[in-house]
XYZ file of C-alpha atoms in Angstrom:
703
model
C 62.606 -44.439 62.056
C 61.897 -41.319 63.601
C 59.471 -38.786 62.452
C 60.937 -36.010 59.918
C 60.722 -32.554 61.323
C 59.407 -29.846 59.206
C 61.843 -26.938 58.575
C 61.229 -23.841 60.618
C 59.084 -25.609 63.274
C 61.807 -25.858 65.997
C 65.200 -24.492 66.934
C 66.553 -20.969 66.253
C 64.247 -20.657 63.325
C 61.218 -20.873 65.573
C 62.591 -18.469 68.134
C 63.051 -15.577 65.530
C 60.547 -13.821 63.124
C 61.503 -11.379 60.326
C 59.989 -7.928 60.227
C 57.724 -8.595 57.352
C 56.309 -11.594 58.988
C 55.606 -9.561 62.141
C 53.709 -6.843 60.045
C 51.493 -9.447 58.437
C 50.823 -11.113 61.775
C 49.864 -7.784 63.510
C 47.953 -6.574 60.420
C 49.306 -3.086 60.764
C 51.417 -0.737 58.543
C 55.243 -0.534 58.804
C 55.140 2.949 60.363
C 52.465 1.919 62.932
C 54.752 -1.237 63.826
C 57.828 1.008 64.356
C 55.750 3.249 66.603
C 54.503 0.279 68.519
C 57.791 -1.136 68.867
C 59.097 2.355 70.295
C 56.373 2.438 72.747
C 56.728 -0.957 74.147
C 60.433 -1.065 74.107
C 60.973 -3.818 71.663
C 64.076 -3.749 69.323
C 65.413 -5.937 66.663
C 67.693 -8.780 67.370
C 70.783 -10.358 65.753
C 70.858 -14.011 65.656
C 73.971 -16.047 65.626
C 73.501 -17.412 62.017
C 71.102 -15.686 59.800
C 71.070 -18.819 57.439
C 69.759 -21.050 59.870
C 67.054 -18.685 61.018
C 65.927 -17.343 57.662
C 63.255 -19.660 55.836
C 63.932 -18.352 52.427
C 66.973 -18.375 50.150
C 67.824 -14.732 50.538
C 68.886 -13.973 54.317
C 66.722 -11.233 55.755
C 68.514 -8.169 57.479
C 65.910 -7.607 60.335
C 64.753 -10.127 63.017
C 62.662 -9.966 66.266
C 61.872 -12.558 68.950
C 58.733 -14.375 68.303
C 57.691 -14.065 71.916
C 57.854 -10.435 71.620
C 55.569 -10.179 68.702
C 53.227 -12.426 70.320
C 53.321 -10.219 73.295
C 52.326 -7.139 71.123
C 49.191 -9.177 69.776
C 47.406 -8.293 73.168
C 48.407 -4.559 73.033
C 45.410 -2.148 73.233
C 47.122 0.276 71.012
C 46.472 -2.020 67.981
C 42.709 -1.235 68.089
C 43.621 2.600 67.971
C 45.922 2.165 64.983
C 43.161 0.179 63.166
C 40.679 2.890 64.175
C 43.094 5.406 62.557
C 43.433 3.519 59.460
C 39.525 3.343 59.126
C 39.148 7.007 59.638
C 42.006 7.790 57.042
C 39.754 5.629 54.578
C 36.525 7.788 55.385
C 38.385 11.089 55.053
C 40.047 9.929 51.700
C 36.443 8.997 50.540
C 34.902 12.238 51.568
C 37.682 14.243 49.791
C 37.112 12.210 46.646
C 33.482 13.116 46.720
C 34.611 16.795 47.290
C 32.861 16.737 50.827
C 35.474 18.747 52.511
C 33.255 19.655 55.596
C 32.433 16.089 56.339
C 36.344 15.331 56.119
C 37.121 18.041 58.582
C 34.253 16.862 60.848
C 35.651 13.265 60.663
C 39.114 14.528 61.677
C 37.811 16.695 64.487
C 35.381 14.181 66.048
C 36.382 10.720 65.222
C 40.302 10.985 65.450
C 41.244 8.403 68.268
C 43.518 9.725 71.067
C 46.503 7.549 72.162
C 47.298 7.258 75.781
C 50.556 5.746 76.919
C 49.894 5.667 80.539
C 49.466 1.809 80.749
C 52.818 1.267 79.045
C 54.677 3.653 81.280
C 53.360 1.463 84.232
C 54.423 -1.766 82.465
C 57.755 -0.741 81.549
C 58.692 0.968 84.787
C 57.341 -0.984 87.685
C 59.029 1.267 90.273
C 59.917 4.779 90.277
C 63.623 4.054 90.443
C 63.414 2.116 87.218
C 61.860 5.295 85.524
C 64.738 7.419 87.072
C 67.308 5.193 85.643
C 65.749 5.568 81.925
C 65.699 9.453 82.277
C 68.984 10.184 80.755
C 67.956 9.701 77.100
C 64.527 11.145 77.771
C 65.962 14.542 79.148
C 68.576 14.749 76.372
C 65.865 14.314 73.729
C 63.365 16.643 75.363
C 65.851 19.429 75.852
C 67.031 18.974 72.178
C 63.324 19.553 71.049
C 62.893 22.452 73.366
C 65.623 24.360 71.593
C 64.631 23.455 68.025
C 63.008 26.076 65.723
C 59.416 25.285 64.600
C 59.061 23.649 61.316
C 56.620 21.517 59.486
C 58.251 18.358 60.878
C 58.525 20.023 64.343
C 55.211 21.650 65.380
C 55.138 24.582 67.956
C 52.950 22.553 70.240
C 55.645 19.900 70.586
C 58.273 22.481 71.181
C 56.252 24.454 73.993
C 55.347 21.135 75.702
C 58.900 19.933 75.893
C 59.878 23.328 77.097
C 57.413 23.479 79.809
C 58.247 19.976 81.089
C 62.004 20.656 81.104
C 61.562 23.734 83.046
C 59.430 22.051 85.561
C 62.184 19.484 86.064
C 64.815 22.301 86.454
C 62.707 24.003 88.960
C 62.547 20.605 91.031
C 66.358 20.560 90.966
C 66.439 24.159 92.107
C 64.221 23.682 94.909
C 65.886 20.476 96.154
C 69.400 21.418 95.229
C 69.786 18.009 93.511
C 72.247 19.076 90.911
C 75.718 18.014 91.386
C 77.996 18.730 88.342
C 78.121 20.261 85.036
C 80.701 20.464 82.046
C 80.936 22.758 79.110
C 81.759 20.711 75.933
C 81.441 21.126 72.134
C 78.202 19.237 71.685
C 76.616 21.220 74.602
C 76.392 21.466 78.329
C 76.351 18.222 80.411
C 74.478 18.180 83.620
C 74.303 15.602 86.393
C 71.821 15.287 89.125
C 71.384 12.813 92.115
C 67.723 12.088 92.839
C 66.979 9.310 95.276
C 70.450 7.849 94.827
C 70.255 7.714 91.032
C 72.878 9.553 89.104
C 71.085 11.073 86.114
C 73.328 12.693 83.270
C 71.896 14.594 80.143
C 72.987 16.971 77.423
C 71.554 20.332 76.810
C 72.444 21.960 73.381
C 73.681 25.530 73.063
C 70.964 28.102 71.937
C 72.368 28.596 68.628
C 70.200 28.993 65.273
C 69.640 25.154 64.600
C 69.539 23.960 61.003
C 67.868 20.707 60.525
C 69.177 18.461 57.925
C 67.325 16.381 55.478
C 68.923 13.121 56.601
C 67.253 13.213 59.919
C 63.949 10.943 60.331
C 61.822 13.158 62.347
C 58.996 10.639 62.543
C 61.007 8.300 64.513
C 62.319 11.049 66.755
C 58.707 12.538 67.326
C 57.579 9.063 68.384
C 60.489 8.974 71.054
C 59.401 12.508 72.005
C 55.800 11.452 72.448
C 56.807 8.616 74.738
C 59.363 10.729 76.751
C 56.841 13.675 77.298
C 54.599 11.095 79.087
C 57.394 9.568 81.089
C 58.732 13.011 82.286
C 55.067 13.972 83.151
C 54.829 11.061 85.388
C 58.324 11.700 86.909
C 57.578 15.353 87.426
C 54.280 14.645 89.252
C 55.970 12.164 91.552
C 58.818 14.389 92.399
C 56.703 17.487 93.021
C 54.274 15.725 95.287
C 57.436 14.231 97.124
C 58.590 17.657 98.160
C 55.140 19.042 98.815
C 54.338 20.999 95.712
C 51.352 21.353 93.482
C 51.708 19.519 90.022
C 51.259 20.982 87.507
C 52.619 24.511 88.707
C 51.025 27.662 87.614
C 52.682 28.673 84.250
C 52.462 32.459 83.210
C 52.287 32.468 79.428
C 52.619 36.332 79.249
C 55.828 36.140 81.253
C 57.210 33.557 79.241
C 56.623 35.670 76.022
C 58.554 38.544 77.650
C 61.644 36.307 78.331
C 60.920 35.354 81.886
C 61.977 31.636 81.397
C 62.374 30.009 84.669
C 60.453 32.934 86.374
C 57.366 32.122 84.402
C 56.732 28.975 86.616
C 55.343 29.729 90.028
C 55.447 27.059 92.574
C 52.719 26.364 94.948
C 52.678 24.210 98.126
C 50.155 21.708 98.876
C 47.774 22.757 101.802
C 44.291 23.438 102.710
C 42.484 26.253 104.600
C 44.976 28.814 103.754
C 47.808 27.106 105.288
C 49.548 26.194 102.013
C 52.918 27.888 102.821
C 53.380 26.401 106.224
C 52.458 22.951 104.785
C 54.768 23.541 101.849
C 57.817 24.522 104.015
C 57.154 21.411 106.475
C 57.011 18.975 103.605
C 59.888 20.367 101.740
C 62.171 20.275 104.937
C 61.101 16.719 105.728
C 61.933 15.411 102.140
C 65.151 17.464 101.946
C 66.144 15.652 105.087
C 65.255 12.332 103.517
C 67.139 13.263 100.450
C 70.286 13.868 102.496
C 69.915 10.809 104.318
C 69.693 8.920 100.841
C 72.803 10.751 99.606
C 74.722 9.760 102.761
C 73.827 6.162 102.713
C 74.632 6.037 99.056
C 78.113 7.379 99.661
C 78.914 4.768 102.252
C 80.007 1.117 101.154
C 77.513 -1.489 101.223
C 78.437 -2.983 104.539
C 78.440 0.232 106.281
C 75.038 1.319 104.550
C 73.334 -1.728 105.854
C 74.641 -1.443 109.560
C 74.018 2.420 109.559
C 71.619 3.231 112.358
C 68.415 5.262 111.293
C 68.049 8.509 113.180
C 64.661 9.190 114.853
C 64.405 12.827 113.988
C 65.607 12.308 110.287
C 68.634 14.579 110.940
C 71.485 13.661 108.515
C 74.707 13.235 110.152
C 77.414 15.012 107.940
C 80.396 13.983 110.206
C 80.978 10.744 108.385
C 84.914 10.246 107.778
C 86.194 7.673 105.266
C 89.342 5.657 105.612
C 92.176 6.449 103.241
C 93.951 3.654 101.602
C 97.710 3.921 100.885
C 99.574 1.677 98.579
C 102.432 -0.337 99.887
C 104.197 -0.687 96.590
C 105.056 2.387 94.879
C 105.058 1.103 91.369
C 101.595 -0.508 91.795
C 98.345 1.236 90.445
C 96.972 3.864 92.663
C 93.954 2.731 94.870
C 90.902 4.770 94.212
C 90.080 6.742 97.351
C 86.396 6.754 98.652
C 84.893 10.322 98.940
C 81.660 11.621 100.128
C 79.544 13.153 97.260
C 78.183 16.636 97.691
C 74.813 16.605 99.504
C 71.923 19.166 99.137
C 73.142 21.212 102.226
C 76.490 21.736 100.723
C 75.070 22.662 97.375
C 72.641 25.023 98.953
C 75.328 27.081 100.446
C 77.875 27.527 97.485
C 76.743 30.569 96.060
C 74.180 31.590 98.821
C 76.052 34.705 100.146
C 76.285 36.200 96.666
C 74.417 38.568 94.540
C 75.140 37.912 90.987
C 74.605 40.156 87.916
C 74.736 38.517 84.302
C 75.990 40.757 81.521
C 74.227 40.677 78.095
C 76.851 38.659 76.332
C 76.675 35.604 78.817
C 74.293 32.629 78.319
C 71.633 33.673 80.975
C 69.547 30.520 81.090
C 72.176 27.855 82.080
C 73.903 30.457 84.564
C 70.632 31.358 86.106
C 69.808 27.704 86.485
C 73.136 26.752 88.039
C 73.197 29.587 90.380
C 69.859 29.147 91.666
C 70.478 25.330 91.837
C 73.543 25.932 94.186
C 71.969 28.535 96.546
C 71.982 31.929 94.902
C 68.709 33.461 95.169
C 69.684 36.964 93.894
C 70.386 36.948 90.185
C 69.949 39.747 88.030
C 70.278 40.704 84.327
C 69.801 43.383 81.720
C 66.157 44.334 81.204
C 67.018 43.830 77.404
C 67.030 40.040 78.086
C 63.731 39.848 79.755
C 62.441 42.155 82.663
C 60.105 39.643 84.528
C 62.100 37.754 87.212
C 65.137 40.082 87.282
C 66.354 40.784 90.822
C 68.303 43.976 90.346
C 69.915 46.226 87.825
C 73.468 46.653 86.851
C 74.031 49.740 89.025
C 72.583 48.297 92.138
C 75.140 48.503 95.005
C 74.066 44.947 96.410
C 75.763 43.149 93.668
C 78.834 41.223 94.708
C 79.696 39.391 91.611
C 79.333 40.242 88.004
C 79.849 37.601 85.280
C 81.081 39.157 81.956
C 82.500 37.479 78.819
C 84.241 40.298 77.179
C 87.750 41.949 77.277
C 89.290 43.506 80.414
C 87.060 46.275 81.766
C 88.889 49.553 82.822
C 88.198 51.310 86.118
C 86.272 54.611 86.006
C 88.244 57.942 86.287
C 87.813 59.714 89.697
C 86.089 63.038 89.759
C 88.294 66.072 90.166
C 86.463 67.532 93.163
C 85.939 64.216 95.181
C 87.523 60.866 94.902
C 84.373 59.279 93.429
C 83.793 58.118 89.999
C 82.490 60.768 87.529
C 79.988 59.281 85.111
C 80.777 55.490 84.781
C 80.521 54.309 81.269
C 78.844 50.901 80.476
C 82.209 49.340 79.810
C 83.846 50.439 83.088
C 84.095 48.429 86.270
C 82.290 49.164 89.515
C 84.712 49.471 92.545
C 84.238 46.971 95.057
C 82.710 44.345 92.799
C 84.083 41.054 91.645
C 84.178 40.454 87.972
C 84.626 36.789 86.600
C 84.177 34.999 83.458
C 81.315 32.400 83.153
C 83.743 29.439 83.486
C 84.126 30.469 87.194
C 80.549 29.022 87.929
C 81.369 25.753 86.398
C 84.558 25.228 87.966
C 83.340 26.279 91.402
C 80.524 23.744 91.029
C 82.784 20.933 89.956
C 85.247 21.690 92.732
C 82.532 22.026 95.416
C 84.074 25.398 96.593
C 84.475 28.885 95.289
C 87.315 29.131 92.979
C 89.890 32.051 93.208
C 88.220 35.038 91.231
C 91.682 36.631 89.927
C 92.243 33.373 87.814
C 88.862 34.157 85.889
C 89.060 37.891 85.769
C 88.051 39.422 82.357
C 90.736 39.086 79.779
C 92.722 36.510 81.705
C 93.787 33.245 80.243
C 91.473 30.807 81.896
C 92.653 27.573 83.608
C 91.745 24.319 81.607
C 88.234 23.394 82.024
C 88.259 19.543 82.737
C 85.454 17.172 82.711
C 84.378 16.060 86.209
C 83.593 12.496 85.067
C 87.203 11.667 83.875
C 89.946 10.484 86.120
C 93.305 10.059 84.879
C 94.544 6.359 85.372
C 98.200 5.378 85.962
C 100.650 6.364 83.041
C 98.042 8.556 81.395
C 98.358 12.353 80.894
C 96.868 14.182 83.699
C 96.524 18.193 83.027
C 96.144 18.706 86.676
C 99.580 17.234 87.776
C 102.900 19.103 86.950
C 104.748 17.881 83.853
C 107.865 17.083 85.818
C 105.926 14.396 87.741
C 104.466 12.822 84.716
C 107.560 12.696 82.253
C 109.480 9.623 81.794
C 113.096 9.179 81.859
C 113.341 8.946 77.935
C 111.210 12.059 77.677
C 113.343 13.865 80.007
C 116.507 13.041 78.202
C 114.946 13.826 74.732
C 113.910 17.193 76.032
C 117.351 17.948 77.438
C 119.027 16.948 74.204
C 116.784 19.147 72.291
C 117.385 21.959 74.665
C 121.056 21.338 74.327
C 120.822 21.644 70.554
C 119.165 24.814 70.801
C 121.617 26.252 73.189
C 124.371 25.056 70.837
C 122.589 26.959 67.968
C 122.244 29.915 70.056
C 125.978 29.772 70.911
C 126.958 29.603 67.316
C 124.820 32.442 66.524
C 126.245 34.475 69.421
C 129.896 33.480 68.384
C 129.282 34.684 64.864
C 128.262 38.000 66.042
C 131.172 38.379 68.528
C 133.632 37.099 65.740
C 132.444 39.870 63.539
C 132.673 42.384 66.281
C 136.095 41.127 67.391
C 137.268 41.319 63.688
C 136.175 44.843 63.507
C 138.003 45.678 66.593
C 141.031 44.032 65.434
C 141.140 45.951 62.055
C 140.495 49.268 63.979
C 143.627 48.287 66.313
C 145.811 47.629 63.335
C 144.790 50.801 61.728
C 145.681 52.634 64.890
C 149.076 50.888 64.970
C 149.833 51.956 61.498
C 148.848 55.564 62.139
C 151.178 55.617 65.338
C 154.152 54.343 63.342
C 153.549 57.103 60.760
C 153.144 59.893 63.026
C 154.094 59.478 66.564
C 156.177 56.260 66.606
C 159.402 55.420 68.264
C 162.616 56.805 66.450
C 165.396 54.127 66.350
C 168.957 55.482 65.979
C 171.401 53.382 64.138
C 175.122 52.900 64.863
C 177.392 55.662 64.257
C 175.354 58.403 65.942
C 177.298 61.419 67.476
C 175.829 61.156 70.918
C 177.222 58.872 73.637
C 173.896 58.609 75.448
C 172.417 57.386 72.173
C 175.123 54.762 71.904
C 174.316 53.415 75.226
C 170.588 53.301 74.543
C 171.499 51.504 71.360
C 173.508 48.941 73.048
C 170.412 48.352 75.583
C 168.035 47.903 72.635
C 170.512 45.592 70.857
C 170.832 43.207 73.955
C 166.859 43.258 74.380
C 166.617 42.343 70.727
C 169.071 39.417 71.235
C 167.186 37.986 74.265
C 163.886 38.122 72.066
C 165.592 36.344 69.365
C 166.807 33.675 71.856
C 163.272 33.246 73.233
C 161.969 32.955 69.697
C 164.698 30.262 68.700
C 163.761 28.184 71.926
C 162.576 24.777 71.030
C 161.178 23.383 74.183
C 162.016 22.185 77.764
C 163.806 18.957 78.611
C 162.894 19.137 82.264
C 159.556 17.574 83.172
C 158.880 20.271 86.002
C 159.545 23.066 83.461
C 157.061 21.253 81.170
C 154.248 21.106 83.813
C 154.792 24.649 84.580
C 154.339 25.731 81.116
C 151.326 23.647 80.901
C 149.792 25.480 84.014
C 150.594 28.671 82.341
C 148.706 27.349 79.241
C 145.755 26.522 81.157
C 145.790 29.690 83.045
C 145.814 31.391 79.638
C 142.855 29.331 78.407
C 140.770 30.134 81.488
C 141.675 33.827 80.928
C 140.605 33.534 77.375
C 137.356 31.925 78.504
C 136.759 34.525 81.151
C 137.539 37.236 78.556
C 134.861 35.594 76.256
C 132.355 35.827 79.091
C 133.118 39.365 79.714
C 132.926 40.238 76.108
C 129.441 38.330 75.943
C 128.241 40.239 79.009
C 129.274 43.528 77.257
C 127.267 42.631 74.152
C 124.298 41.588 76.421
C 124.499 38.011 75.177
C 124.271 34.908 77.198
C 127.876 33.709 78.256
C 129.289 30.928 76.285
C 130.131 27.697 77.993
C 133.355 26.301 77.565
C 133.543 23.590 74.842
C 134.723 21.155 77.334
C 131.696 21.515 79.591
C 129.335 21.175 76.649
C 131.215 17.916 75.685
C 130.799 16.564 79.095
C 127.315 17.138 79.237
C 126.829 15.453 76.037
C 128.929 12.438 77.028
C 126.839 12.134 80.254
C 123.565 12.194 78.295
C 124.848 9.596 76.008
C 125.923 7.310 78.951
C 122.442 7.652 80.653
C 120.699 7.012 77.515
C 122.868 3.731 76.918
C 122.122 2.699 80.461
C 118.381 3.285 79.819
C 118.486 1.349 76.631
C 120.318 -1.444 78.094
C 117.796 -1.666 80.951
C 114.786 -1.558 78.586
C 116.273 -4.358 76.422
C 116.992 -6.552 79.587
C 113.338 -5.803 80.639
C 111.913 -6.962 77.084
C 114.017 -10.136 77.186
C 112.856 -11.013 80.647
C 109.178 -10.618 79.286
C 109.860 -12.615 76.223
C 111.147 -15.446 78.472
C 108.106 -15.241 80.614
C 105.750 -15.188 77.587
C 107.206 -18.547 76.360
C 105.822 -20.194 79.410
C 102.471 -18.858 79.072
C 99.435 -20.794 77.076
C 98.623 -19.522 73.564
C 95.425 -17.866 74.407
C 96.649 -15.908 77.317
C 99.790 -14.831 75.521
C 97.515 -13.456 72.734
C 95.370 -11.727 75.253
C 98.594 -10.243 76.915
C 99.795 -9.077 73.551
C 96.545 -7.187 72.760
C 96.649 -5.672 76.235
C 100.296 -4.509 75.588
C 99.207 -3.045 72.301
C 96.322 -1.013 73.713
C 98.724 0.210 76.506
C 101.344 1.306 73.971
C 98.826 3.126 72.041
C 97.487 4.849 75.101
C 101.086 5.714 76.181
C 101.775 7.144 72.745
C 98.644 9.592 72.910
C 99.988 10.549 76.579
C 103.270 11.125 75.420
C 102.042 13.323 72.489
C 100.048 15.330 75.006
C 102.901 15.782 77.258
C 105.101 17.045 74.458
C 102.525 19.421 73.395
C 102.421 20.883 76.830
C 106.184 21.101 77.024
C 106.255 23.063 73.904
C 103.587 25.416 75.202
C 105.336 25.981 78.430
C 108.610 26.650 76.689
C 107.039 28.866 74.207
C 105.571 30.921 77.122
C 108.927 31.123 78.771
C 110.612 32.155 75.582
C 108.078 34.835 74.775
C 108.499 36.443 78.078
C 112.128 36.595 77.609
C 111.839 38.041 74.239
C 111.987 35.179 72.071
C 113.474 31.599 72.246
C 116.190 30.137 70.338
C 118.406 31.750 67.742
C 115.584 34.067 66.595
C 115.457 35.600 70.281
C 119.011 36.057 70.280
C 119.146 37.964 66.859
C 116.215 40.010 68.048
C 118.058 40.880 71.302
C 121.204 41.857 69.476
C 119.362 43.940 67.062
C 117.710 45.760 69.887
C 121.055 46.567 71.427
C 122.746 47.887 68.155
C-alpha cells in the first residue's frame, strides 16, 4: 500500500499561493506587498481550477506563483519596508507623548530612501528590453506631467515627470527619431523609432483635469515612481549615445515664464573648450548609425543579414523594393513592403519654413512636431511665453502661419500707394501661407507637405485618418472613392432610392404643371366666350336676300356635312390605313411629350421623362436584382454542400468566421451608406436643395 499524500503538498495546490499567505510569508503589510509586486513585475495568476488550488472551503480570488513569492524573499527592499514600519512606530510613540520635535527629527533623519536601480537592471538586462517597455512609461509620465497638483499628486512629482518628458522630447528633436502622430479624442498619439524599436505613447490634451474619487492614486504613484527611474536611465543612455551631457541644463526661471522646451539647454560632451566640435562629431556619427539601423530594419530578414556594412558609416538610401502583384483579382491584396522614413527625410520636411503659431493653436505639440521634423524657426505670441520665441507675427521672414479661426480677410490697400494701410490683427499678410493645425499632422503622416489650400482658414478639412490603421479587403476605406467600394446590391439599392426620389419630384412637378395648365385652359375658355359675344363670326341662315350670302351658306353646309361624316366614322377596315393611323397616334404622343418638356423648361423645372422609359428602367432594375438574388442563392447552396463534407470542428470555426465577416460587412455598409448620403446632400445643397423640397423651393423662387 502506497503512502498517502497530504493535501496541498504537490500538484497545482503547491504551485500557487494566495495573497494572504504571501503577505504572511513576507511579513509586510498589504500596501507594501502591492508596491513590491509592481516594482518587481510580479502579477496575480489565474489557475485552471480554483477548487483544486484552494486549501479552504471558500475559493480565494487572488493567486500568485509560489516561485515568485520565494523570489521576493531575497529582495533588499524588504528591509527598507521593515525600517519604514519601525520608523512609523517611533513617530507614533513620540506624537503620543506630545514630543513633536522628536517626531519631526525622526522623520527627517531616519526615513529610509528607496533606490530602484538594481530592479531596473534586473528587469531589463539589455537596453533594447527597456525600450520595448517604454510605451506605458511614457503614457503614464505624460499624464502626470499634465495633472494639477493636489494632495494625492504633489508638485514635486509633477515637476519631475515634466522635466523627464521634456528631456525625452529634446532627444527626439535632436535625432529626428519621431515618425508619426495622430489626433484622437483621448489625446495625441506619437510614434518614434529608436534603435529599431517602435515606441507609441499617448499625451493628453492640456485641458483642466478633474480627478475622480474612484481613482487609486497610490497604485498610480507607485507606477510613476518606477517609471521615473526607468526613464532617467533611458534618457542618460540616449543622451550619451549622441554625445550630449546628461542631465542637461534646466532654467527654472525660463520655465516659469512659459519657455517649455526652450527651458532646457543641451550641452555637448568635450574637454578643453572643444565641447561644440566634439558634440557635432558625436552627433553626426550616431545619426549615421541610427540611419543605418533604420535601413536594416526596413529590409527583410534575409536581405538584412546579407547587407554589406559600409566602411564610412554612410547610409545608402537608394534601396528599391520589389512590388508584388496578385494573379487572382478576387484574392486578398498583398501588403507591399515600403521603406520607413529615416532621420534624413524627417529632418528635411519643414526645414525651409519659418512658422508662426497663433494664440489659439496648441503651442507645445506644434512646436515639438515642427522642430522634430526639421523646422528650426518657430515663433509665437509673446503672451504665450517670450523666452524661446524666434520671431513676432509681423516678421517678414515668416512663410507659414498656423491659425485655428475663421477665414481671415486681406488688408485694404492704401489710397496713395498699393500697400496695406494699417493691417488689423485679424487680417492676412500678403505672401504668407495660412494653414490650420491639421496640416502639420497630415504632412508628417504622409511624409511630404500637403496642399495648403485644402487646409486654409475656414475650409472644410480632409478626414484625419490614423496612420496605423490599414483597411482590409471588403472593409470601408475613406481614402478610396465610393464607386470603387460599393457592391452590386448597394448600387442597385441606391439607384432604386434615387428613382423613387425622381418619381416624387416628377409627381410634384406634374402637380404644379397641371395647376398651370388648368389656369391657362380656363383663361382660354373665357377668351373664347368673350369672342363669341363681341367679335364672333355671324352665321347667316337660309332665306337671305344676297346671292353671295347663299353661296357662302352652301359652302358652309358642305363643310359641316364633311365634318359630320368624319365624326360618324367608326374605323378602318384596311390594315395599311390602320398602321398609318397608329403612326399618327405615335407622332401625336411624341409631340405631346415634347410639348410637356417645353412647358417644363418654360417653368424652370427638370424635364419629365416619358412613363415608358421609367417603366423600362424599373423593369431593368428588377431583372438585374433577380439575377443577383439567383446568383447569391446558388452560391449559398454551393457553400452549404461544401460544409456538409467538413468535420464538425472546422465547420463551427468556419461559421464563426463567416459571422464575424458579416458583422464587419454590415459596419462597412453602414459607413458607405452614410458617406453616400453625405455626398448626395452636398450635391443637393449646391443645386438649391434635393428632392421634392428642392423643386418646391425652386418653383417658389420663380413665381
